[in-house]
Structures are given as C-alpha cells and as structure tokens.
PDB file of C-alpha atoms in Angstrom:
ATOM      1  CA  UNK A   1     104.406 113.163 103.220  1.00  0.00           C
ATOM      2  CA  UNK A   2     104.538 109.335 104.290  1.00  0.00           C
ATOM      3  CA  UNK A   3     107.141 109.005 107.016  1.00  0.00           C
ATOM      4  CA  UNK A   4     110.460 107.317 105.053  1.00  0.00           C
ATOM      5  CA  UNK A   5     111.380 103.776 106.132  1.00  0.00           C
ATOM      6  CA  UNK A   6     114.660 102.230 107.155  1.00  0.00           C
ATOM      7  CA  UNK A   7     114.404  98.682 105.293  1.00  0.00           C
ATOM      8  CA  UNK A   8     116.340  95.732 105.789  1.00  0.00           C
ATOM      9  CA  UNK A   9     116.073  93.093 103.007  1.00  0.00           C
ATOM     10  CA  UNK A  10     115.941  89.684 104.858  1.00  0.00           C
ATOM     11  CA  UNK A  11     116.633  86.855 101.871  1.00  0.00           C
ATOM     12  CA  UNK A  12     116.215  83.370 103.175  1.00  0.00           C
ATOM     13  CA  UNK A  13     118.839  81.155 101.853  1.00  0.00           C
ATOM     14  CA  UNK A  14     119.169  78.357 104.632  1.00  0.00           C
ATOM     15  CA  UNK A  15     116.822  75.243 103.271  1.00  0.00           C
ATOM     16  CA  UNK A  16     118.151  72.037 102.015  1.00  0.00           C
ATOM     17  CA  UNK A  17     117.143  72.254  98.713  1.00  0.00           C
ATOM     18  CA  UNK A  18     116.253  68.550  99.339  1.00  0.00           C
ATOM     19  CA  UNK A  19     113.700  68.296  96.052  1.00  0.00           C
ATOM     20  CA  UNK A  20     116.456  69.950  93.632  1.00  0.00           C
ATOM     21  CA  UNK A  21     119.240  67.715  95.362  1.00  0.00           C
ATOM     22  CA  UNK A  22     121.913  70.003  95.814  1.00  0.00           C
ATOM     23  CA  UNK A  23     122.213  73.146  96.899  1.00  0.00           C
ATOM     24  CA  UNK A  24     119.643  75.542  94.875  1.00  0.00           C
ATOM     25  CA  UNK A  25     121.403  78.409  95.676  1.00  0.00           C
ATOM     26  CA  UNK A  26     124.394  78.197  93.701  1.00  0.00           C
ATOM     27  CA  UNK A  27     122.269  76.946  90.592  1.00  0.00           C
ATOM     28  CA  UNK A  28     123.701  79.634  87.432  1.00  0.00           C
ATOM     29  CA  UNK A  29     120.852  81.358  85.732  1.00  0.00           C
ATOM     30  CA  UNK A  30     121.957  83.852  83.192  1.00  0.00           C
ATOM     31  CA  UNK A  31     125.685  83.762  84.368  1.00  0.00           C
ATOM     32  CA  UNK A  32     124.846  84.667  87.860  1.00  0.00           C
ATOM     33  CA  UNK A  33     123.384  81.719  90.755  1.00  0.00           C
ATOM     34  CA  UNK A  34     120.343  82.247  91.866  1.00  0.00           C
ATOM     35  CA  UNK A  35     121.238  83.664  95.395  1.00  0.00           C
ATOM     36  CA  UNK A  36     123.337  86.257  93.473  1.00  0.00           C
ATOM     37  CA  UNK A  37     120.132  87.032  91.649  1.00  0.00           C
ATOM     38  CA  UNK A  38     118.985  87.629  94.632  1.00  0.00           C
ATOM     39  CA  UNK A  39     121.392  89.784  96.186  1.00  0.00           C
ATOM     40  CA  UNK A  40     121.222  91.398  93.036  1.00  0.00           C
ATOM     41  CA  UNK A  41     117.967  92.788  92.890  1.00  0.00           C
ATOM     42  CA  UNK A  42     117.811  94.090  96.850  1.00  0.00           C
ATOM     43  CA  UNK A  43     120.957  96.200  95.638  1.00  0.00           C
ATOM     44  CA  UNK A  44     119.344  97.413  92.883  1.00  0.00           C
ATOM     45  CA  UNK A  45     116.446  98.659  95.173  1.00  0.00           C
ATOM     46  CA  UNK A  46     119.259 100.367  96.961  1.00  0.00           C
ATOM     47  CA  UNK A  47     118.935  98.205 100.336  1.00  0.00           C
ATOM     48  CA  UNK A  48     121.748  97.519 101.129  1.00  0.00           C
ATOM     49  CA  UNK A  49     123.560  95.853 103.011  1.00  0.00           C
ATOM     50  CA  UNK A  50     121.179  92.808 102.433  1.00  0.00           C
ATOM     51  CA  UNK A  51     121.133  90.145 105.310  1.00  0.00           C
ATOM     52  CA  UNK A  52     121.584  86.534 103.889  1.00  0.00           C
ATOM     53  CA  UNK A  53     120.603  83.825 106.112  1.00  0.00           C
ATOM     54  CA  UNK A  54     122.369  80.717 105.102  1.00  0.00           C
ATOM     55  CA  UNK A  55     122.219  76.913 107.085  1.00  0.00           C
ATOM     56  CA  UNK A  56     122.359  74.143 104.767  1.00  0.00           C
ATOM     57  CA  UNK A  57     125.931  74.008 103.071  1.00  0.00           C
ATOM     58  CA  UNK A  58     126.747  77.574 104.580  1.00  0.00           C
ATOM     59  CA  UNK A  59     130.144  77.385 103.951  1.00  0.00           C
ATOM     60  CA  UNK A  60     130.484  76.029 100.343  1.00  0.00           C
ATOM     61  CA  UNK A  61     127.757  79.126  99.733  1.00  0.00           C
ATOM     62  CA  UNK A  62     129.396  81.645 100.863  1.00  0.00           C
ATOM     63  CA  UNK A  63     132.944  80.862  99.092  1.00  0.00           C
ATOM     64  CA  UNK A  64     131.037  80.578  95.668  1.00  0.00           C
ATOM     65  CA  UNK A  65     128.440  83.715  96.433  1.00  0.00           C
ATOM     66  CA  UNK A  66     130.305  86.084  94.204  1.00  0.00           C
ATOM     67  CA  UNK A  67     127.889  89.339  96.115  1.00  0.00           C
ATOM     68  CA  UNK A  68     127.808  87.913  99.330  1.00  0.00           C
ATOM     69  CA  UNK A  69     130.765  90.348 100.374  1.00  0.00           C
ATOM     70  CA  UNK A  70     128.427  93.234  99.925  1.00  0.00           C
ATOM     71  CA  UNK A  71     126.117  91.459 101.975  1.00  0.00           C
ATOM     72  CA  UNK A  72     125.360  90.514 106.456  1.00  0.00           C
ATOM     73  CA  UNK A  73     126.101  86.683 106.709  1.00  0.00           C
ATOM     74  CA  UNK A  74     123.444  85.496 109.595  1.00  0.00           C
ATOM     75  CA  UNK A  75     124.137  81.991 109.876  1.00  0.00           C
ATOM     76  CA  UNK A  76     120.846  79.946 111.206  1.00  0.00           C
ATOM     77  CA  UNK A  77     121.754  76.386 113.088  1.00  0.00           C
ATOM     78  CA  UNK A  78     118.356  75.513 112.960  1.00  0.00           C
ATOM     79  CA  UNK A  79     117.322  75.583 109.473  1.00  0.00           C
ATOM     80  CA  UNK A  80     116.188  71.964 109.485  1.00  0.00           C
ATOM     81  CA  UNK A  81     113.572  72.956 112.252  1.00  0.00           C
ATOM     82  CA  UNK A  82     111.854  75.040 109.101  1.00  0.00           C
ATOM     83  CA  UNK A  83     111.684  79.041 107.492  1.00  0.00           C
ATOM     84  CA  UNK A  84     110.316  80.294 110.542  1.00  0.00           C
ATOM     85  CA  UNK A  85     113.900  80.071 111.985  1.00  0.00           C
ATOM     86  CA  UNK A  86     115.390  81.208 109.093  1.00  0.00           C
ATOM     87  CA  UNK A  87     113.107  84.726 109.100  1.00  0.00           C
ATOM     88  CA  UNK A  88     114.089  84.834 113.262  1.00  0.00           C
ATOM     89  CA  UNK A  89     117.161  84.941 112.176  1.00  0.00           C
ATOM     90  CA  UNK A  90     117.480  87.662 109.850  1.00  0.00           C
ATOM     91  CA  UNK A  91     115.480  89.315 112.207  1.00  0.00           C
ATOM     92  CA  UNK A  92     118.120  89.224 115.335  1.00  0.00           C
ATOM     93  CA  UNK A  93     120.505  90.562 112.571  1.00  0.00           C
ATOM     94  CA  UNK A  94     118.988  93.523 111.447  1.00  0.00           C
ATOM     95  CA  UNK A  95     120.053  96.959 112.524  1.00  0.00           C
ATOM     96  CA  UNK A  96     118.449  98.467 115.429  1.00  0.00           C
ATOM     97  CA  UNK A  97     117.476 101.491 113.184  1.00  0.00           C
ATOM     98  CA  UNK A  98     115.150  99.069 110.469  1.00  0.00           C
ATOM     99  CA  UNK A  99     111.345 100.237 110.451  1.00  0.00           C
ATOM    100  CA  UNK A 100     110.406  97.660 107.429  1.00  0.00           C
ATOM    101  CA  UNK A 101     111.854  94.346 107.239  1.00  0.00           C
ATOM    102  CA  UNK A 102     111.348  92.989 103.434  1.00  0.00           C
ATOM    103  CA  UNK A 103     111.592  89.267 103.330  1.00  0.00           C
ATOM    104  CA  UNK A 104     113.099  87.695  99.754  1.00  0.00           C
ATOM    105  CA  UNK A 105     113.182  84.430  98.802  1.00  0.00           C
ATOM    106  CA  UNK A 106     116.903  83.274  97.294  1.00  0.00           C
ATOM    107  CA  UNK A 107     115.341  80.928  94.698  1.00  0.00           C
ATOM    108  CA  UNK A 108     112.781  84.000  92.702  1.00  0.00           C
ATOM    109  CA  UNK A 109     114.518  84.130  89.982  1.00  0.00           C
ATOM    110  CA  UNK A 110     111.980  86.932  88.389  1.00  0.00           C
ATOM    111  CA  UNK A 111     112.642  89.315  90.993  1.00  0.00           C
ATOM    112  CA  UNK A 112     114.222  92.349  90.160  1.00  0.00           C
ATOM    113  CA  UNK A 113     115.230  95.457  91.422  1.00  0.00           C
ATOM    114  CA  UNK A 114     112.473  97.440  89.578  1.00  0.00           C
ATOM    115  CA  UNK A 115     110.217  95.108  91.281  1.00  0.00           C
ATOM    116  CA  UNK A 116     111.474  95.665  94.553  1.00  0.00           C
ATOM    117  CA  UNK A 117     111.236  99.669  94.166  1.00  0.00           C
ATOM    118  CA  UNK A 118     107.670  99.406  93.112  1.00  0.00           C
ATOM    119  CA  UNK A 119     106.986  97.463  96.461  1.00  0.00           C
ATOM    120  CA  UNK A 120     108.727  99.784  98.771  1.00  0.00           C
ATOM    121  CA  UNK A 121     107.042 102.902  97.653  1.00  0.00           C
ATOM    122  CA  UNK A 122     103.857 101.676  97.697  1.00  0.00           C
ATOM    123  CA  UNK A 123     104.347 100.404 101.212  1.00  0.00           C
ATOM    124  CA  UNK A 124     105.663 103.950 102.199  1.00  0.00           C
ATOM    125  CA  UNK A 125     102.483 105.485 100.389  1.00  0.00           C
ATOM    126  CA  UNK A 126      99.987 102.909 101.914  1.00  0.00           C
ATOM    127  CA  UNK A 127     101.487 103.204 105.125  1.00  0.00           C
ATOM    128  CA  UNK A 128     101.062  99.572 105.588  1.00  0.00           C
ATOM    129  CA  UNK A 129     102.231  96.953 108.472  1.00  0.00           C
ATOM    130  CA  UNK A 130     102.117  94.004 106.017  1.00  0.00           C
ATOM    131  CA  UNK A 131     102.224  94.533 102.146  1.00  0.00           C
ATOM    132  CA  UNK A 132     102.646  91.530  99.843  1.00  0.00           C
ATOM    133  CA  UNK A 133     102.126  91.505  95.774  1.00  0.00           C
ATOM    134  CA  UNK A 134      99.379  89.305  94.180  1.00  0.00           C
ATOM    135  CA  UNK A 135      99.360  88.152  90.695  1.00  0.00           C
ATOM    136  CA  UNK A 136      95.593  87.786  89.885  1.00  0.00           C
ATOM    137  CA  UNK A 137      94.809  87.539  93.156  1.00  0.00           C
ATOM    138  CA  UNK A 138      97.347  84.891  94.159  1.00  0.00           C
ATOM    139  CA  UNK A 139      99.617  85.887  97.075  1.00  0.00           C
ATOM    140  CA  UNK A 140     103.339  86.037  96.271  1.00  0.00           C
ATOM    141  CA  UNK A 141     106.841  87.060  97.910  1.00  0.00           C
ATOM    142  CA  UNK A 142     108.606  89.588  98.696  1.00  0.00           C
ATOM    143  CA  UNK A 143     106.715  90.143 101.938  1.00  0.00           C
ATOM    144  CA  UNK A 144     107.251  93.567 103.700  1.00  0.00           C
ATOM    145  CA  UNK A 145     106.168  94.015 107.347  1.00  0.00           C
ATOM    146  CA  UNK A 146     106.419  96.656 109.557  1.00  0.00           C
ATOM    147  CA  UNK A 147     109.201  96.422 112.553  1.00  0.00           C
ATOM    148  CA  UNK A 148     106.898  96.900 115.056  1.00  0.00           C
ATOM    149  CA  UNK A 149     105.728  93.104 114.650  1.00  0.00           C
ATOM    150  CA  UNK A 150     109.207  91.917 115.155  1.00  0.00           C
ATOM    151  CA  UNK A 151     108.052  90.211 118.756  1.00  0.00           C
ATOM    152  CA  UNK A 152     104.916  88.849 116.818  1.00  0.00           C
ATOM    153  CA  UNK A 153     107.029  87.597 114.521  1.00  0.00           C
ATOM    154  CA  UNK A 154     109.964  85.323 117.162  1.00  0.00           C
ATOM    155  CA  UNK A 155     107.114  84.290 118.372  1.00  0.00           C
ATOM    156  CA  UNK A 156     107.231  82.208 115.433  1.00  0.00           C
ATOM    157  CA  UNK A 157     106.774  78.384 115.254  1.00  0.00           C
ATOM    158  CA  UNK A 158     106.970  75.720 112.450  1.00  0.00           C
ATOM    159  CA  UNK A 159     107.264  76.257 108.584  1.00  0.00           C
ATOM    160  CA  UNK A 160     104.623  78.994 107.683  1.00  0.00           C
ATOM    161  CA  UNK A 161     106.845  81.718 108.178  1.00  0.00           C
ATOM    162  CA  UNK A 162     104.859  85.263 108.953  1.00  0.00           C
ATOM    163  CA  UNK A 163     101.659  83.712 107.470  1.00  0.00           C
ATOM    164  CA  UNK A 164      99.719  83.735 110.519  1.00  0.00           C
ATOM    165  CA  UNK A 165      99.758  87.861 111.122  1.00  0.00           C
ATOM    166  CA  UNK A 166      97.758  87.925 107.806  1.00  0.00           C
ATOM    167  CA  UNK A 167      94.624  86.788 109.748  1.00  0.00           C
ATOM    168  CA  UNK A 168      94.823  89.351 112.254  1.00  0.00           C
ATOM    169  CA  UNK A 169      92.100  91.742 111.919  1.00  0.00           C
ATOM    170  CA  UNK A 170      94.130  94.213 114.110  1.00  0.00           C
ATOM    171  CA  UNK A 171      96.652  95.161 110.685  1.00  0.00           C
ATOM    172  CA  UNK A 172      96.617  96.782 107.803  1.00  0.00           C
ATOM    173  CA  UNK A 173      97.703  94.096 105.234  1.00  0.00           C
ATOM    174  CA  UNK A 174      97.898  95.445 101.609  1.00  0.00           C
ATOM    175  CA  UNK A 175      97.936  93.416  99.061  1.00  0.00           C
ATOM    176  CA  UNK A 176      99.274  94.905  96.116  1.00  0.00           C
ATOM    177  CA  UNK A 177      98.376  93.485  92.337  1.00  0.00           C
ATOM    178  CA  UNK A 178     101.097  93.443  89.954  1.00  0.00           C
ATOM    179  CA  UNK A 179     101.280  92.321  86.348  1.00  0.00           C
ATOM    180  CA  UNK A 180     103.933  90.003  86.140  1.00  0.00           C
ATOM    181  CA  UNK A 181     104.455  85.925  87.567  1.00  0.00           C
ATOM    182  CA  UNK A 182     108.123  86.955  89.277  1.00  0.00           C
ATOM    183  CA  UNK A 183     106.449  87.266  92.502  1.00  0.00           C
ATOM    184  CA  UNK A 184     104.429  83.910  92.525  1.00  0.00           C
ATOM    185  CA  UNK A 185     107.637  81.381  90.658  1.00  0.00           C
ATOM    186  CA  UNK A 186     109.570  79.950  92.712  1.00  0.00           C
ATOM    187  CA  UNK A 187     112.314  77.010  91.906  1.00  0.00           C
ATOM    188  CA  UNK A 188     112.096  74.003  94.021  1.00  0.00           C
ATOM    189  CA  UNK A 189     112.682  71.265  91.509  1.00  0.00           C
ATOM    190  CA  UNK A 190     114.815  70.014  88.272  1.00  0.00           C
ATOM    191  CA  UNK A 191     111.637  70.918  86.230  1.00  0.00           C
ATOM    192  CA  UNK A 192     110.944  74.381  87.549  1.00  0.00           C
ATOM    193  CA  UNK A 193     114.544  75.467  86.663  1.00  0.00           C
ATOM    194  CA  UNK A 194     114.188  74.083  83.129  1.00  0.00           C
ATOM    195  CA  UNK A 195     110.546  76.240  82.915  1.00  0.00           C
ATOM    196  CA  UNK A 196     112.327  78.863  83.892  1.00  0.00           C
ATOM    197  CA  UNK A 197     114.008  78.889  80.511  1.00  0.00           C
ATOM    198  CA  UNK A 198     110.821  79.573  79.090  1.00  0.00           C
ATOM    199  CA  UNK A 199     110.534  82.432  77.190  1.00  0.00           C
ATOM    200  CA  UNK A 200     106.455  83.075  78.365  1.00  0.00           C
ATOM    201  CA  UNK A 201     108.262  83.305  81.886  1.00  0.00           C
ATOM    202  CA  UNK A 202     111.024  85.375  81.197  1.00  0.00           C
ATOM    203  CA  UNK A 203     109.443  87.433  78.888  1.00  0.00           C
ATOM    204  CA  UNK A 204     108.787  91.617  80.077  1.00  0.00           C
ATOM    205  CA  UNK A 205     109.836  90.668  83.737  1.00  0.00           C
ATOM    206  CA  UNK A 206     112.228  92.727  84.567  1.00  0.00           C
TER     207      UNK A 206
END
C-alpha cells in the first residue's frame, strides 16, 4: 500500500489583480467569491485547514472571505516582488507534519473538490514528487509536490513559481490527463469572468 500523505493545500491569493482592477478575489460567482470557491473545494477534498496567502488588499479580504475562518491566514509583504513569494510563504506556514504541499490558485473557478480527490490519490498511487493535471496535453494547476523539495523550492526567485523543478531530470513529475478545462481557466480579466458564464465552460465540471 502507497505510504498516506499529510497534505497542506497552499491557495495563492496575494496578487494585485491589476488586469481585473480590483481585487479578483472577492469577485461573486454563483453566490460565493471566487477565493471562497476556492476554499471551498480544498474542504471538500477534506484538507483542511487550507493556508490562504493573502498581500494585496489583505485586510478588506479577509473581512469579506465568508470561509476564511476555517482557514491559516499567511500574510505575504512581498507579493509585489511576484508568486514565488507568495508559494514561500505558504510554505513557512505549513505544519511541520505536511509530506505533500498542493498549490491552488484562488481565481480557478472550475476547481472542485471532486477534482482535488482525483489528484491526491493518484499522487499517493504514483508515488510522485511533482504531479500536475494536463488537459490535452496542456499543463494546468493544482500543482502537488512532495515536501522534501521544500528547500528547492525557497530557493525560489522571480514569478515562475515551482516551474523550474519540472526540468530536473532527478524527479518523478507525473503529469496526469484529465477530461475537463477547470484545471487550465484561469480569470485574470473582465472578459474571462464573463466566459466563465459560458455554459461550454461550466458544463460537466464539477
């Protein structure tokens, strides 16, 4: 039997939003924002308590948040410097005991629980140190990765997050197809939230 993990669900919440022009997080889809979606679906995959990293109008977030009490508030003072602080971040916050981190984006609207489950059994079964889902063989999010990277990964520098350990021929990276878009849609601008209406997009997703 594959050894069981101890995941922490990073979800990286801290950016400026600067191409929606205000704060994406709080956008309402289906009656809940999008960083409640979020939350949402890493409670769903039973990992909880999530750990929300949050720069960029931190405050006003987290007194609108309606799950973010059943969450770890990391608050990152460098998010202008880039994701790469935000996912250091989570990473000093996680509990000592965390084997897997999982890395979630707060603006993937798609991304549910069900997802999530798929993801972390087949990363227990593959006994992976990096799994990410593909959608006809383009790369998407959530990102798992093994703790044992965690000095890899504050070694960190710019805006490309843990991209760079995907290169390294020393680690098993799986990447795992999946049949739906949630894990390659993200919303960034006006026009991606209105697509998101869609009903192509929304469709069988969940």
């Amino acid at each position: 039997m594959p050894e069981k993990e101890s995941f922490s669900a990073i979800i990286l919440a801290a950016g400026l939003s600067s191409r929606m022009g205000c704060p994406k997080q709080l956008l309402p889809v289906d009656g809940l924002s999008m960083l409640d979606h979020a939350i949402k679906a890493a409670l769903t995959a039973g990992l909880e308590p999530p750990i929300v990293v949050l720069g960029h109008s931190a405050e006003h977030i987290k007194s609108q948040a309606r799950l973010l009490s059943r969450c770890t508030v990391a608050i990152n003072d460098y998010y202008k410097l880039g994701l790469t602080t935000s996912l250091i971040c989570g990473i000093k916050s996680s509990p000592h005991e965390t084997t897997a981190f999982v890395f979630m984006l707060a603006d993937q609207q798609l991304v549910t629980g069900t997802i999530l489950k798929k993801l972390l059994n087949a990363f227990e079964k593959r006994r992976a140190d990096i799994l990410n889902p593909t959608y006809q063989g383009k790369r998407g999010n959530p990102v798992i990765i093994k703790s044992k990277l965690q000095k890899l990964l504050l070694q960190a520098k710019g805006d490309s997050g843990a991209r760079f350990l995907f290169s390294d021929p020393g680690l098993t990276v799986v990447p795992y197809p999946v049949t739906t878009t949630a894990v390659i849609i993200d919303i960034d601008t006006p026009e991606d939230l209105q697509i998101l209406g869609h009903d192509e997009l929304l469709g069988k997703n969940r």
